[in-house]
Short mmCIF file of N, CA and C in Angstrom, two decimals:
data_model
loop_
_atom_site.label_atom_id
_atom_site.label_comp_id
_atom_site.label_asym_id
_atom_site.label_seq_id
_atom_site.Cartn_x
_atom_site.Cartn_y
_atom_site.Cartn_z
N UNK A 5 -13.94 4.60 -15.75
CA UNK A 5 -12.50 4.42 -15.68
C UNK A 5 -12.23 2.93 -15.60
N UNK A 6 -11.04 2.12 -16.69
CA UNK A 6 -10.54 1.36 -16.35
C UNK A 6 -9.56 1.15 -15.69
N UNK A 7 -9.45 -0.02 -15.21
CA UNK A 7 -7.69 -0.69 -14.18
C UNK A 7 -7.46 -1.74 -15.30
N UNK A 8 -6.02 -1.46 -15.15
CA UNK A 8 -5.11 -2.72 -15.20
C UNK A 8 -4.36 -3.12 -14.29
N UNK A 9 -3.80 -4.17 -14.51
CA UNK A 9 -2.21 -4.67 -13.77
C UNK A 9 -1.44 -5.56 -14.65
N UNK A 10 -0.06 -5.34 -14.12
CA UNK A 10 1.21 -6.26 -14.44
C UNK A 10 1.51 -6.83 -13.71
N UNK A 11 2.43 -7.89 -13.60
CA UNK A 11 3.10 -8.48 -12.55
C UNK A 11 4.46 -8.21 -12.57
N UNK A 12 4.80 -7.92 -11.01
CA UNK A 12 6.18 -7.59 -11.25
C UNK A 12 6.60 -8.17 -9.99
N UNK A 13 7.80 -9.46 -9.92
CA UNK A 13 8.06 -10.13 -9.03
C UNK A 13 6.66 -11.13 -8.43
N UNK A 14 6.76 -10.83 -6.54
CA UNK A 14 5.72 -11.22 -5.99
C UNK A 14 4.10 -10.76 -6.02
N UNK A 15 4.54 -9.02 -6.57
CA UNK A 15 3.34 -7.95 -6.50
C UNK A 15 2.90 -7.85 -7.55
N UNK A 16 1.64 -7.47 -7.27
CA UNK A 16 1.02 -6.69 -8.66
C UNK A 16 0.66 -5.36 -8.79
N UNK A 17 1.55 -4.41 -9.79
CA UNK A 17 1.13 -3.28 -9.80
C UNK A 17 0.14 -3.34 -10.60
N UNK A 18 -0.64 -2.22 -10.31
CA UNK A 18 -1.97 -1.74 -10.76
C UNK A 18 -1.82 -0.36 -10.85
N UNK A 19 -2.91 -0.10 -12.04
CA UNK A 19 -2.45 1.45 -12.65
C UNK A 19 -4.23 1.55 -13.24
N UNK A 20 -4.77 3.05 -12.69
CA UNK A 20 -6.25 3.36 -13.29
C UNK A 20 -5.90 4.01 -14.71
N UNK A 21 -4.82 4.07 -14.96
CA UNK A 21 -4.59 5.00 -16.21
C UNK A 21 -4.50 4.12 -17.21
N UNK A 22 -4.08 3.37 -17.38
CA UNK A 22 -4.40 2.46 -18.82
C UNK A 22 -6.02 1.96 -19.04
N UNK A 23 -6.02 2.00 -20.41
CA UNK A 23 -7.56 2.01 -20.85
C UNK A 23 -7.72 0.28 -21.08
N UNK A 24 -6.82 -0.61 -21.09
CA UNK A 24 -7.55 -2.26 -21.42
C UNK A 24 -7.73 -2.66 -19.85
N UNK A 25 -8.29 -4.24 -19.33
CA UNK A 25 -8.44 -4.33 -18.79
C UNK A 25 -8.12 -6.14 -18.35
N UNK A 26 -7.58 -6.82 -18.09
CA UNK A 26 -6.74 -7.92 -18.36
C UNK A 26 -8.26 -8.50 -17.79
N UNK A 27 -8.37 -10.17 -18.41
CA UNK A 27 -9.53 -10.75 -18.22
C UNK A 27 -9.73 -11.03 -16.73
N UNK A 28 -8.80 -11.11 -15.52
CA UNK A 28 -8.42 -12.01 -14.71
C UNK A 28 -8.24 -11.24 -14.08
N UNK A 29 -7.77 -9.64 -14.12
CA UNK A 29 -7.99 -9.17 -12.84
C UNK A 29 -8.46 -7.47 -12.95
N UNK A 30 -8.49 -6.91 -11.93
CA UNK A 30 -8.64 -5.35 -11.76
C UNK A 30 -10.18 -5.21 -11.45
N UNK A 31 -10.50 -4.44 -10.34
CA UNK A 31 -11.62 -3.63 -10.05
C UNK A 31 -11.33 -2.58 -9.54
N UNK A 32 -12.12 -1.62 -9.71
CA UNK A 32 -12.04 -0.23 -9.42
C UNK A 32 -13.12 -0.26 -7.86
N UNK A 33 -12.72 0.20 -6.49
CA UNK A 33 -13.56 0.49 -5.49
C UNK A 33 -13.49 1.53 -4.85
N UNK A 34 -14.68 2.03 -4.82
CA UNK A 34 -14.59 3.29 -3.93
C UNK A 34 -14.56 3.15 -2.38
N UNK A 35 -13.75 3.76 -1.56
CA UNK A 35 -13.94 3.67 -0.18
C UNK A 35 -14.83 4.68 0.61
N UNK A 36 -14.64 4.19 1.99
CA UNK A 36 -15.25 5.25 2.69
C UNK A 36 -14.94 6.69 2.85
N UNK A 37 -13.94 6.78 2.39
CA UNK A 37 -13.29 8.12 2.32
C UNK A 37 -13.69 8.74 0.86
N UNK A 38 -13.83 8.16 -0.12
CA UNK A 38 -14.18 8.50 -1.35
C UNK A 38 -13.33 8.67 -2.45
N UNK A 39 -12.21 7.96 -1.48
CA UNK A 39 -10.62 8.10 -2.70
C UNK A 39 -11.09 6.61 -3.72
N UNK A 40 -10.46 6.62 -4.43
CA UNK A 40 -10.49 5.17 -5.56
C UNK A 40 -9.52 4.48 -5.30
N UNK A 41 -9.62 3.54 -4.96
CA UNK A 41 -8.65 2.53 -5.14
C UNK A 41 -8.93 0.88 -5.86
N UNK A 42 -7.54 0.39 -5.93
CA UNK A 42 -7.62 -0.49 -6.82
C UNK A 42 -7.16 -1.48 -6.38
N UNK A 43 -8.16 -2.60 -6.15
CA UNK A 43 -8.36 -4.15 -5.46
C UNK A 43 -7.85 -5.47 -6.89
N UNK A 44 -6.91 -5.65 -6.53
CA UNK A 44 -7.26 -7.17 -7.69
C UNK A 44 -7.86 -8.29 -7.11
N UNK A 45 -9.24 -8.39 -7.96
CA UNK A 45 -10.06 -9.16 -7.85
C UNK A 45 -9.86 -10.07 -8.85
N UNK A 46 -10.83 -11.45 -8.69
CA UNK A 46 -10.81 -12.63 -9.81
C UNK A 46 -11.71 -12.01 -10.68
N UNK A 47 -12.17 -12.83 -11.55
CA UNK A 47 -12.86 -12.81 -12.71
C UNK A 47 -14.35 -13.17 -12.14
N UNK A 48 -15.27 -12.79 -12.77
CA UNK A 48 -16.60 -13.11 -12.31
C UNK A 48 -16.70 -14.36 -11.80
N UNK A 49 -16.61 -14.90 -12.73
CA UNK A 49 -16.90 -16.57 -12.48
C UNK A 49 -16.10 -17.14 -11.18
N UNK A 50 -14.83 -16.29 -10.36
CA UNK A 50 -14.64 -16.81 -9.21
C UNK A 50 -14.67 -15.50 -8.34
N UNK A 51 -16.17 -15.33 -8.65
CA UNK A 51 -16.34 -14.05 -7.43
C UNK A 51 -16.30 -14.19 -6.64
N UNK A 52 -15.80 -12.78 -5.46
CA UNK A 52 -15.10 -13.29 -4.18
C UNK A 52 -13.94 -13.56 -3.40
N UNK A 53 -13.25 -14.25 -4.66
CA UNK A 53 -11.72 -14.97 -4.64
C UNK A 53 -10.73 -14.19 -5.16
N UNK A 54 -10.13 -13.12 -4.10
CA UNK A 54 -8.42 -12.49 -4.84
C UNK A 54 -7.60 -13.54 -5.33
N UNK A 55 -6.95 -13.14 -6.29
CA UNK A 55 -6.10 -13.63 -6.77
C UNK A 55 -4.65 -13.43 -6.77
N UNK A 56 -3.51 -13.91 -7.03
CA UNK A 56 -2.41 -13.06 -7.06
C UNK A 56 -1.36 -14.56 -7.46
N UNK A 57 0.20 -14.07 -7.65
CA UNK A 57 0.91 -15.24 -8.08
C UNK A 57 0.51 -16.06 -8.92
N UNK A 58 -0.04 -15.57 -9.92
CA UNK A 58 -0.31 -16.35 -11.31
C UNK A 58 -1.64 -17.04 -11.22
N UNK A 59 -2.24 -16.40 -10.48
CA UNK A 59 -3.68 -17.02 -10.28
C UNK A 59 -3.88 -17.99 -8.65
N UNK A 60 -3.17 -18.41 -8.66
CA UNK A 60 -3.34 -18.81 -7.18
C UNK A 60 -3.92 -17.94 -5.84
N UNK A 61 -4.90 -18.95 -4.99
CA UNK A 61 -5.80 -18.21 -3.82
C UNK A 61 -4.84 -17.81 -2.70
N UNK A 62 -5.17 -16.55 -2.52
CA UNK A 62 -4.48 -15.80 -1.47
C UNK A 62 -5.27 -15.52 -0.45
N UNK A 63 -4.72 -15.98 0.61
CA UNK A 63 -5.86 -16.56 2.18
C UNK A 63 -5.67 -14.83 2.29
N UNK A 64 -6.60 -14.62 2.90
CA UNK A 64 -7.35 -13.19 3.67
C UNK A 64 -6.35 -13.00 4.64
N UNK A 65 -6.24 -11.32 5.41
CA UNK A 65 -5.09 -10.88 6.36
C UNK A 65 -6.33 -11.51 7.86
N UNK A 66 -5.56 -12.38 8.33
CA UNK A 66 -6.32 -12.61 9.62
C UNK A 66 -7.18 -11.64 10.51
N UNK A 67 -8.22 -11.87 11.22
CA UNK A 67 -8.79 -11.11 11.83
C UNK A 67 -7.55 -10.27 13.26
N UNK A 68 -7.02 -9.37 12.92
CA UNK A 68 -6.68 -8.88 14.26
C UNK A 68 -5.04 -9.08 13.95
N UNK A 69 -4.82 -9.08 12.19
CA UNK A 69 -3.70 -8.99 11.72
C UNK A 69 -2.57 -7.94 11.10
N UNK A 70 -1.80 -8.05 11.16
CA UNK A 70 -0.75 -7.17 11.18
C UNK A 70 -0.80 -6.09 9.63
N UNK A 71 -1.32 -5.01 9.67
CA UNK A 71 -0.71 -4.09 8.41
C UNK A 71 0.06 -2.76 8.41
N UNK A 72 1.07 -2.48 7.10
CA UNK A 72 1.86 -1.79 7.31
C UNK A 72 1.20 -0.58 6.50
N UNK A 73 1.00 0.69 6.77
CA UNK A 73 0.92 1.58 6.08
C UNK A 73 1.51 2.60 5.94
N UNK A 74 2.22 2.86 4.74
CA UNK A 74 2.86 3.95 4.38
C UNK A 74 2.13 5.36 4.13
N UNK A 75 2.92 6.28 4.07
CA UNK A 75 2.40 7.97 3.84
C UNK A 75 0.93 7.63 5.01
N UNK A 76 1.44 7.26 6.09
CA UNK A 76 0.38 7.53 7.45
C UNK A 76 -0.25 8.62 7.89
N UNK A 77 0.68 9.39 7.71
CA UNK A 77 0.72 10.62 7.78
C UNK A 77 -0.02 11.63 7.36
N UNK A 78 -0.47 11.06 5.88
CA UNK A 78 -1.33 11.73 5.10
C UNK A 78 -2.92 11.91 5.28
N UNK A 79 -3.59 12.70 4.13
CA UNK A 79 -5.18 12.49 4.83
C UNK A 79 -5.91 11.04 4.19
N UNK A 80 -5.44 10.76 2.96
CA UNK A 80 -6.20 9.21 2.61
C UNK A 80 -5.04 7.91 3.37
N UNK A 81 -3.93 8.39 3.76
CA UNK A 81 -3.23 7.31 5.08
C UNK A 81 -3.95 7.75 6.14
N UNK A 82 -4.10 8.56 6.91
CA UNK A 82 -4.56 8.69 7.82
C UNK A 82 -6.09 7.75 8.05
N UNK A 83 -6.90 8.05 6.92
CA UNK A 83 -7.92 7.17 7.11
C UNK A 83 -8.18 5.98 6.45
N UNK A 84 -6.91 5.74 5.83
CA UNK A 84 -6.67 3.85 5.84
C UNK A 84 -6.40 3.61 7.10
N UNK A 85 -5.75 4.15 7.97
CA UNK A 85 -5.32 3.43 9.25
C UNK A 85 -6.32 3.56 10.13
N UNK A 86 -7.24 4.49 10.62
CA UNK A 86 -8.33 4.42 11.40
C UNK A 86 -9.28 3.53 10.52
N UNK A 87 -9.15 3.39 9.43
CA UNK A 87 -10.20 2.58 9.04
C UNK A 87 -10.03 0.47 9.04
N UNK A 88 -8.31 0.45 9.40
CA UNK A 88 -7.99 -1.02 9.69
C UNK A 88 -8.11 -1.15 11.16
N UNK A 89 -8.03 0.13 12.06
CA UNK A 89 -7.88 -0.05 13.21
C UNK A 89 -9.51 -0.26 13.95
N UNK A 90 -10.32 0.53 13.45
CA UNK A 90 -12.29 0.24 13.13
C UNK A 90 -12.40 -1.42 13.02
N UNK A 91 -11.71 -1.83 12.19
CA UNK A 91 -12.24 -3.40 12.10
C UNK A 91 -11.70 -4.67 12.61
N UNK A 92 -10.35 -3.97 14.04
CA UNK A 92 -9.72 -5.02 14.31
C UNK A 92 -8.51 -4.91 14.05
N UNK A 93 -7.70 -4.76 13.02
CA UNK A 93 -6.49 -4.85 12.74
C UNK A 93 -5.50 -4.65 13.42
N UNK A 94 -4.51 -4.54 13.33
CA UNK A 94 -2.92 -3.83 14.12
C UNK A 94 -2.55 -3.24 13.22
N UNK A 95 -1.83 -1.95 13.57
CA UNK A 95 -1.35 -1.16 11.99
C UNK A 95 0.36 -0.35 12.88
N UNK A 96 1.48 -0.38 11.50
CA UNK A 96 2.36 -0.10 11.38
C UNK A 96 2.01 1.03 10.86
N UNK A 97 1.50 2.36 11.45
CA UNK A 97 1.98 3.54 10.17
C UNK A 97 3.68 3.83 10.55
N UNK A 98 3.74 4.45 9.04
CA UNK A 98 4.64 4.61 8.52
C UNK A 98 4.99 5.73 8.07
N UNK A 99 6.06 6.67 9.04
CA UNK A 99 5.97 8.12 8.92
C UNK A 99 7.25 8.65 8.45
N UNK A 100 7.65 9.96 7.74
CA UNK A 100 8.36 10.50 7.28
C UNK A 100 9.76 10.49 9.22
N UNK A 101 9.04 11.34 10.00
CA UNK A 101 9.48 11.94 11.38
C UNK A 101 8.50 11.94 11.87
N UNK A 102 8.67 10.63 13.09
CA UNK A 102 7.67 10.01 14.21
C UNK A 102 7.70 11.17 15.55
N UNK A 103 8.49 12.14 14.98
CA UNK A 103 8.90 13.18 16.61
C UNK A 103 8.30 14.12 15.94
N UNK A 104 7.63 14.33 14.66
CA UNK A 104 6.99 15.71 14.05
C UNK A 104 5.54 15.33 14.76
N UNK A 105 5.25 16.25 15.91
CA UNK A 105 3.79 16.11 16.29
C UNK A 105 2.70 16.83 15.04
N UNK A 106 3.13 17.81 14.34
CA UNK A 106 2.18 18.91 13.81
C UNK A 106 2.21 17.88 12.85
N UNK A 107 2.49 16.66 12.57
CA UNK A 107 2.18 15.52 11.00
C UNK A 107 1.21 14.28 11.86
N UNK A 108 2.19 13.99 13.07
CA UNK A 108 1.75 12.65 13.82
C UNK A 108 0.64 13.04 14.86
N UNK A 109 0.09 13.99 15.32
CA UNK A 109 -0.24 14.07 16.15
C UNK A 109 -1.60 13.06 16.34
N UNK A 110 -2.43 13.25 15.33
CA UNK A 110 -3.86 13.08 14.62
C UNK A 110 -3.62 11.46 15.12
N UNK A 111 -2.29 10.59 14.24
CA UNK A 111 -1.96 9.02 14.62
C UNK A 111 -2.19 8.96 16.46
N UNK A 112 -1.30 9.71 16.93
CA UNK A 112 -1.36 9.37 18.33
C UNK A 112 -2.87 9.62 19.07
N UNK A 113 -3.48 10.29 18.47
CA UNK A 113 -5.08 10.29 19.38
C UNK A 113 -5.89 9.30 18.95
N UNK A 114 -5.79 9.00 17.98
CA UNK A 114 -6.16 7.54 17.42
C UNK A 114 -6.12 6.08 18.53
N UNK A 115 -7.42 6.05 18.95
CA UNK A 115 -7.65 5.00 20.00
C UNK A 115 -6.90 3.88 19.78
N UNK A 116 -6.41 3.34 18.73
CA UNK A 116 -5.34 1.93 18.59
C UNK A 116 -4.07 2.52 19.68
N UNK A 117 -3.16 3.77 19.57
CA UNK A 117 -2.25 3.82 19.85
C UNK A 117 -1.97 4.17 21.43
N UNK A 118 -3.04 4.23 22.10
CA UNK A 118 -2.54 3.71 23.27
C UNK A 118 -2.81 2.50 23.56
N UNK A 119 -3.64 2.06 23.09
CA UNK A 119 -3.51 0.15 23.36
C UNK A 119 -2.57 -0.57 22.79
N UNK A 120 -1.99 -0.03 22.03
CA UNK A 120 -0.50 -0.64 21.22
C UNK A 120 -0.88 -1.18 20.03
N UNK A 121 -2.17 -1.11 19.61
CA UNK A 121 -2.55 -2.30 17.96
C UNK A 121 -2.05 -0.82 16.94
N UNK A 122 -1.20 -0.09 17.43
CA UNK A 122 -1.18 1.14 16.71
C UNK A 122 0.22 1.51 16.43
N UNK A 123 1.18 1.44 16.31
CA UNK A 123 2.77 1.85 16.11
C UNK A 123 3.06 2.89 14.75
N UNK A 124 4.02 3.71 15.47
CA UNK A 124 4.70 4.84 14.50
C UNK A 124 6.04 4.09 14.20
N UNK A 125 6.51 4.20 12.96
CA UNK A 125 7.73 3.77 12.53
C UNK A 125 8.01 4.90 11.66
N UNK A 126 9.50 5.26 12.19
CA UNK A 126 10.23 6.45 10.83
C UNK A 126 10.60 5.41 9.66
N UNK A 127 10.20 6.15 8.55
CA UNK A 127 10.36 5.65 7.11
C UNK A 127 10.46 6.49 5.78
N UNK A 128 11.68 6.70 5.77
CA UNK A 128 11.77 7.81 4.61
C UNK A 128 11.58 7.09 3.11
N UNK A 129 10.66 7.38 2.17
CA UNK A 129 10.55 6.68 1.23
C UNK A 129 11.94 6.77 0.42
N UNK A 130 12.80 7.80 0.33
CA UNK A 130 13.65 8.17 0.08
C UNK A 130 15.13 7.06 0.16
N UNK A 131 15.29 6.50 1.02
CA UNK A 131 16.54 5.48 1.71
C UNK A 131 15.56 4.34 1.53
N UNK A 132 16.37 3.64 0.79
CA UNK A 132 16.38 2.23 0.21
C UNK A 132 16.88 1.45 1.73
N UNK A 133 15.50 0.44 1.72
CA UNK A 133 15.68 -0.68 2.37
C UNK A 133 14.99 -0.05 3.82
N UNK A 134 14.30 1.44 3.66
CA UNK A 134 13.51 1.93 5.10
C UNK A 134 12.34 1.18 5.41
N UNK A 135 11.72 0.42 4.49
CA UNK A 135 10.61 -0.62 5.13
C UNK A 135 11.45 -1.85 5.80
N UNK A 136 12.28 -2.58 5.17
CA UNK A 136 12.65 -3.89 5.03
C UNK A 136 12.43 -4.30 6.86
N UNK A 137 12.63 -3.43 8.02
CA UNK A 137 12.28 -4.42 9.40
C UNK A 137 10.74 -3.97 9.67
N UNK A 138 9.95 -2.88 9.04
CA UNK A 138 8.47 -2.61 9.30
C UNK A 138 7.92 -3.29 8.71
N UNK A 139 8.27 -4.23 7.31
CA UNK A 139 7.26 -4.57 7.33
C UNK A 139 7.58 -6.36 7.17
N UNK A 140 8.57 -6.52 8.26
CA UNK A 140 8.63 -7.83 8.36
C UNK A 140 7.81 -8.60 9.61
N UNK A 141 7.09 -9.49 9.47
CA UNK A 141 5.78 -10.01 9.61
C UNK A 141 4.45 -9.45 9.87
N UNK A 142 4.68 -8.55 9.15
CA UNK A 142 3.26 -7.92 8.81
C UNK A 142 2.53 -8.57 7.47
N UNK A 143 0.91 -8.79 7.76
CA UNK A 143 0.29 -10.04 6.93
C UNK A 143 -0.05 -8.78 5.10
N UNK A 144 0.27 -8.05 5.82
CA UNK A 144 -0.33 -7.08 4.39
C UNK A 144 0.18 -5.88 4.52
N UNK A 145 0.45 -4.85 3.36
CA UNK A 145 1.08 -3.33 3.00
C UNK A 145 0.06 -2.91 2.57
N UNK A 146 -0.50 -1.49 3.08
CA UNK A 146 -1.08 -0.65 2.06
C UNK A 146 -0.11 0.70 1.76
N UNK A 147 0.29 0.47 0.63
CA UNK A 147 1.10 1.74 0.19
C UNK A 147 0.93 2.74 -0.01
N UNK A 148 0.39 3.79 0.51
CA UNK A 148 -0.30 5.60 0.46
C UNK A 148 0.79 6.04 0.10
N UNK A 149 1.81 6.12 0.42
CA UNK A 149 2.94 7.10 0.41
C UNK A 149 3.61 7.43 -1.12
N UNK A 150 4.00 8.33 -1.49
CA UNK A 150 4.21 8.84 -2.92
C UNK A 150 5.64 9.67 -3.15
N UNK A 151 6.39 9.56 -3.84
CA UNK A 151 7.98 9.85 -4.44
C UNK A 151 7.65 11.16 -4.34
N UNK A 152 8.97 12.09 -4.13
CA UNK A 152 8.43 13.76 -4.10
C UNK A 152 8.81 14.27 -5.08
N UNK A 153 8.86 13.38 -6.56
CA UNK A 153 9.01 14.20 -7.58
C UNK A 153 8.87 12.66 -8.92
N UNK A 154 8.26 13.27 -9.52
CA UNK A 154 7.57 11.80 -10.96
C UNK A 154 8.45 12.45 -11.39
N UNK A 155 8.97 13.56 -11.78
CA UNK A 155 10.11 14.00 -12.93
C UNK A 155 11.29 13.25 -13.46
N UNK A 156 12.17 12.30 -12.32
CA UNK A 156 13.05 11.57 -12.62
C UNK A 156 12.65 10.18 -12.72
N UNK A 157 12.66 9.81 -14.03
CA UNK A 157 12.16 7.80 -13.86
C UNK A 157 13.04 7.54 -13.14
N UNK A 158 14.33 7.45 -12.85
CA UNK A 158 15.40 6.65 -12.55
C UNK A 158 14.89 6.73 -11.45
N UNK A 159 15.04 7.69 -10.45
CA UNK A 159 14.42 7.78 -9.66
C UNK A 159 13.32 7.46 -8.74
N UNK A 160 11.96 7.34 -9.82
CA UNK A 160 10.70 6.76 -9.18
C UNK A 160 11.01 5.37 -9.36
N UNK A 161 11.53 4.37 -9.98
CA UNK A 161 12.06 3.40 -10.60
C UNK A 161 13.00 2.71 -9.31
N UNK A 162 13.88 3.33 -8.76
CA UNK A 162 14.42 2.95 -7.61
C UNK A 162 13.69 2.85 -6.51
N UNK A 163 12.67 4.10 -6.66
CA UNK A 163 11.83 4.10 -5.32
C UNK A 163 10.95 2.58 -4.79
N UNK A 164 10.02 2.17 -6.78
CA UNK A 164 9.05 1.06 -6.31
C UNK A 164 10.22 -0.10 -6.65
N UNK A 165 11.36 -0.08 -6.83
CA UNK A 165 12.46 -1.46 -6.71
C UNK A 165 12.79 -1.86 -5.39
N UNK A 166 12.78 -0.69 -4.40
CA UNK A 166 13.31 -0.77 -2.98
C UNK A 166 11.63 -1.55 -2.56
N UNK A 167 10.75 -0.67 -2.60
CA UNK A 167 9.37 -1.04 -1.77
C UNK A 167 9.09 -2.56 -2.22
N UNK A 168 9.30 -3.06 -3.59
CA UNK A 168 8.81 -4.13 -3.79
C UNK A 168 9.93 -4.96 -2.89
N UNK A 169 11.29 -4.70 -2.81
CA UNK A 169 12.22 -5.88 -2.50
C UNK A 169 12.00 -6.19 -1.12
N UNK A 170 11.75 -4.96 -0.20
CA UNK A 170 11.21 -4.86 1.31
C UNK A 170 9.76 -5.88 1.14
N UNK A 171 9.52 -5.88 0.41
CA UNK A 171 7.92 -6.69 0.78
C UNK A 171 8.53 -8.05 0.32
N UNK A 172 8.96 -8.13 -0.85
CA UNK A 172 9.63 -9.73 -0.72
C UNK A 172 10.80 -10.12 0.01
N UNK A 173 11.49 -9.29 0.73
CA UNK A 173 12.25 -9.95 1.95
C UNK A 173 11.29 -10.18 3.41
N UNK A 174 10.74 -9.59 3.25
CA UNK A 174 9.48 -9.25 4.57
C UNK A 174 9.14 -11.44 4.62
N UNK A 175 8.85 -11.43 3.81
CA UNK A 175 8.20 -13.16 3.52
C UNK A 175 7.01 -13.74 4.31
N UNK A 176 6.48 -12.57 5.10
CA UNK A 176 4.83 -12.59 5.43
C UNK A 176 4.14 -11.86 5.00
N UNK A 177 4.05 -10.93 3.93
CA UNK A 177 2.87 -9.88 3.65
C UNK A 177 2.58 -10.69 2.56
N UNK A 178 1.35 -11.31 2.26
CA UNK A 178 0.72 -11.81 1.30
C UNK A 178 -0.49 -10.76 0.56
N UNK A 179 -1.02 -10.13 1.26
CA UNK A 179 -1.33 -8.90 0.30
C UNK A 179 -0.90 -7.24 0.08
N UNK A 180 -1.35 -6.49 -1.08
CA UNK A 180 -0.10 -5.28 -0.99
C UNK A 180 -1.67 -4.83 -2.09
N UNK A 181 -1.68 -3.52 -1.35
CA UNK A 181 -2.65 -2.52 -1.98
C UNK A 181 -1.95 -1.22 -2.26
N UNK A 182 -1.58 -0.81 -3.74
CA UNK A 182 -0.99 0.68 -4.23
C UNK A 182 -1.56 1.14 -4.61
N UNK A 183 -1.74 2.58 -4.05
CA UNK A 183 -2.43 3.62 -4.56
C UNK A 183 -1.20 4.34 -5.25
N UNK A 184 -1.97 5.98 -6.16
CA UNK A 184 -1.55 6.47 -6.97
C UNK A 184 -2.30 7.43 -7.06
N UNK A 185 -1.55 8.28 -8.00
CA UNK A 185 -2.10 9.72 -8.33
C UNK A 185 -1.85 9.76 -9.74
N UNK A 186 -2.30 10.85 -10.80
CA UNK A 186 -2.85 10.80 -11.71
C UNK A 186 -1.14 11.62 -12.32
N UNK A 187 -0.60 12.18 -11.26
CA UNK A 187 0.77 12.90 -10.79
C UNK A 187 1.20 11.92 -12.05
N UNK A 188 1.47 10.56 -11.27
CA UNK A 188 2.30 9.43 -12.07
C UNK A 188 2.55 9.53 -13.15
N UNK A 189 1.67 9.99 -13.93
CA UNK A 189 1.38 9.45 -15.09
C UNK A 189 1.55 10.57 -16.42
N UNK A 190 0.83 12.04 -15.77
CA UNK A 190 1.20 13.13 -16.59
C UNK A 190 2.72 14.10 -16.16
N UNK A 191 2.98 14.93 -16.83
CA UNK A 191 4.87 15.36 -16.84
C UNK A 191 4.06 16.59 -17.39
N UNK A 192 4.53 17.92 -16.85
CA UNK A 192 4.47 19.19 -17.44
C UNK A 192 5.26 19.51 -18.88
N UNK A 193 4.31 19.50 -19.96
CA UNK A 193 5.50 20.10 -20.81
C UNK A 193 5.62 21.11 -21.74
#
C-alpha cells in the first residue's frame, strides 16, 4: 500500500488510498495496536527529520507534552491515549459525552487520569469550533475520531474545515496525525 499527502493550510492531509507517492513525503507505520497509520516523514536522504510547512523542520512534541486526542473513546483512540500516556505525555481525550461511563469508563481507569496527565473533554465532532479551547496549547492532535456518515461531501467537507481551523487557531500544535478508514473513500452504489 501506498500514502500520499496534500497540503491544506497549516496541515497535511494524508490519504493510504491514492496509489502515487510524492518524493518528499508519506510513510506507511504500523503500530502497536496493529492499526496503520500514516506519519509524514522526509525523504531518505533526511532520514529521521519530519517535515511539514513546505519542507521546513518541525521540533518534536516535548517530553511530557501536551496531546489532544479525538474519538478517545474508541478502541484504536483508546490505545493512542494509553499509548502517549506509557511514554510520558499529557493527553486531552476527546469524547462524544464525558458523563457516558459505559464509553468513558475504560479512560477513567487509565492510570494518567487520576494523576491529572489525563483529561476528558466533551467534543462533538458534529458543532463547529468543539475543539477550538481543547486543543489550545496542546503541542500536537491525533485525530481518531470519524464523521457519522461519508455520504454527504458537504458535510464531511465542513467537518475537516472546522478541525483544521481549530488546530490553526490553537497556534501551539505543531504536529497533527489523521487517521482514516477505507469508509472515506468507497460510497455504496
Amino acid at each position: 500500500m501506498r500514502a500520499s499527502s496534500r497540503r491544506r493550510g497549516r496541515l497535511w492531509i494524508c490519504s493510504a488510498a491514492r496509489p502515487s507517492v510524492p518524493r518528499s513525503y508519506g510513510s506507511i507505520e504500523v503500530g502497536v495496536t496493529g492499526a496503520v497509520g500514516l506519519r509524514a516523514t522526509a525523504p531518505s536522504r533526511h532520514s529521521g527529520r519530519a517535515l511539514s510547512n513546505g519542507g521546513k523542520r518541525v521540533a518534536p512534541i516535548p517530553k511530557g507534552g501536551l496531546v489532544a486526542v479525538t474519538g478517545a473513546a474508541g478502541f484504536i483512540g483508546g490505545w493512542v491515549v494509553q499509548r502517549l500516556l506509557d511514554r510520558g505525555y499529557r493527553v486531552r481525550a476527546c469524547v462524544r459525552n464525558i458523563d457516558d461511563l459505559a464509553r468513558t469508563g475504560f479512560l477513567r481507569n487509565m492510570g494518567g487520569y487520576a494523576s491529572g496527565r489525563l483529561t476528558l473533554h466533551n467534543a462533538d465532532l458534529d458543532q463547529d469550533g468543539c475543539f477550538d479551547e481543547i486543543f489550545r496549547g496542546c503541542h500536537g492532535v491525533a485525530h481518531v475520531s470519524h464523521v457519522s456518515s461519508y455520504d454527504d461531501h458537504v458535510y464531511v467537507k465542513r467537518v475537516c474545515d472546522h478541525v483544521i481551523a481549530s488546530i490553526n487557531a490553537s497556534r501551539s500544535v505543531g504536529r497533527v496525525i489523521v487517521t482514516s478508514s477505507i469508509a472515506a473513500i468507497l460510497s455504496e452504489a
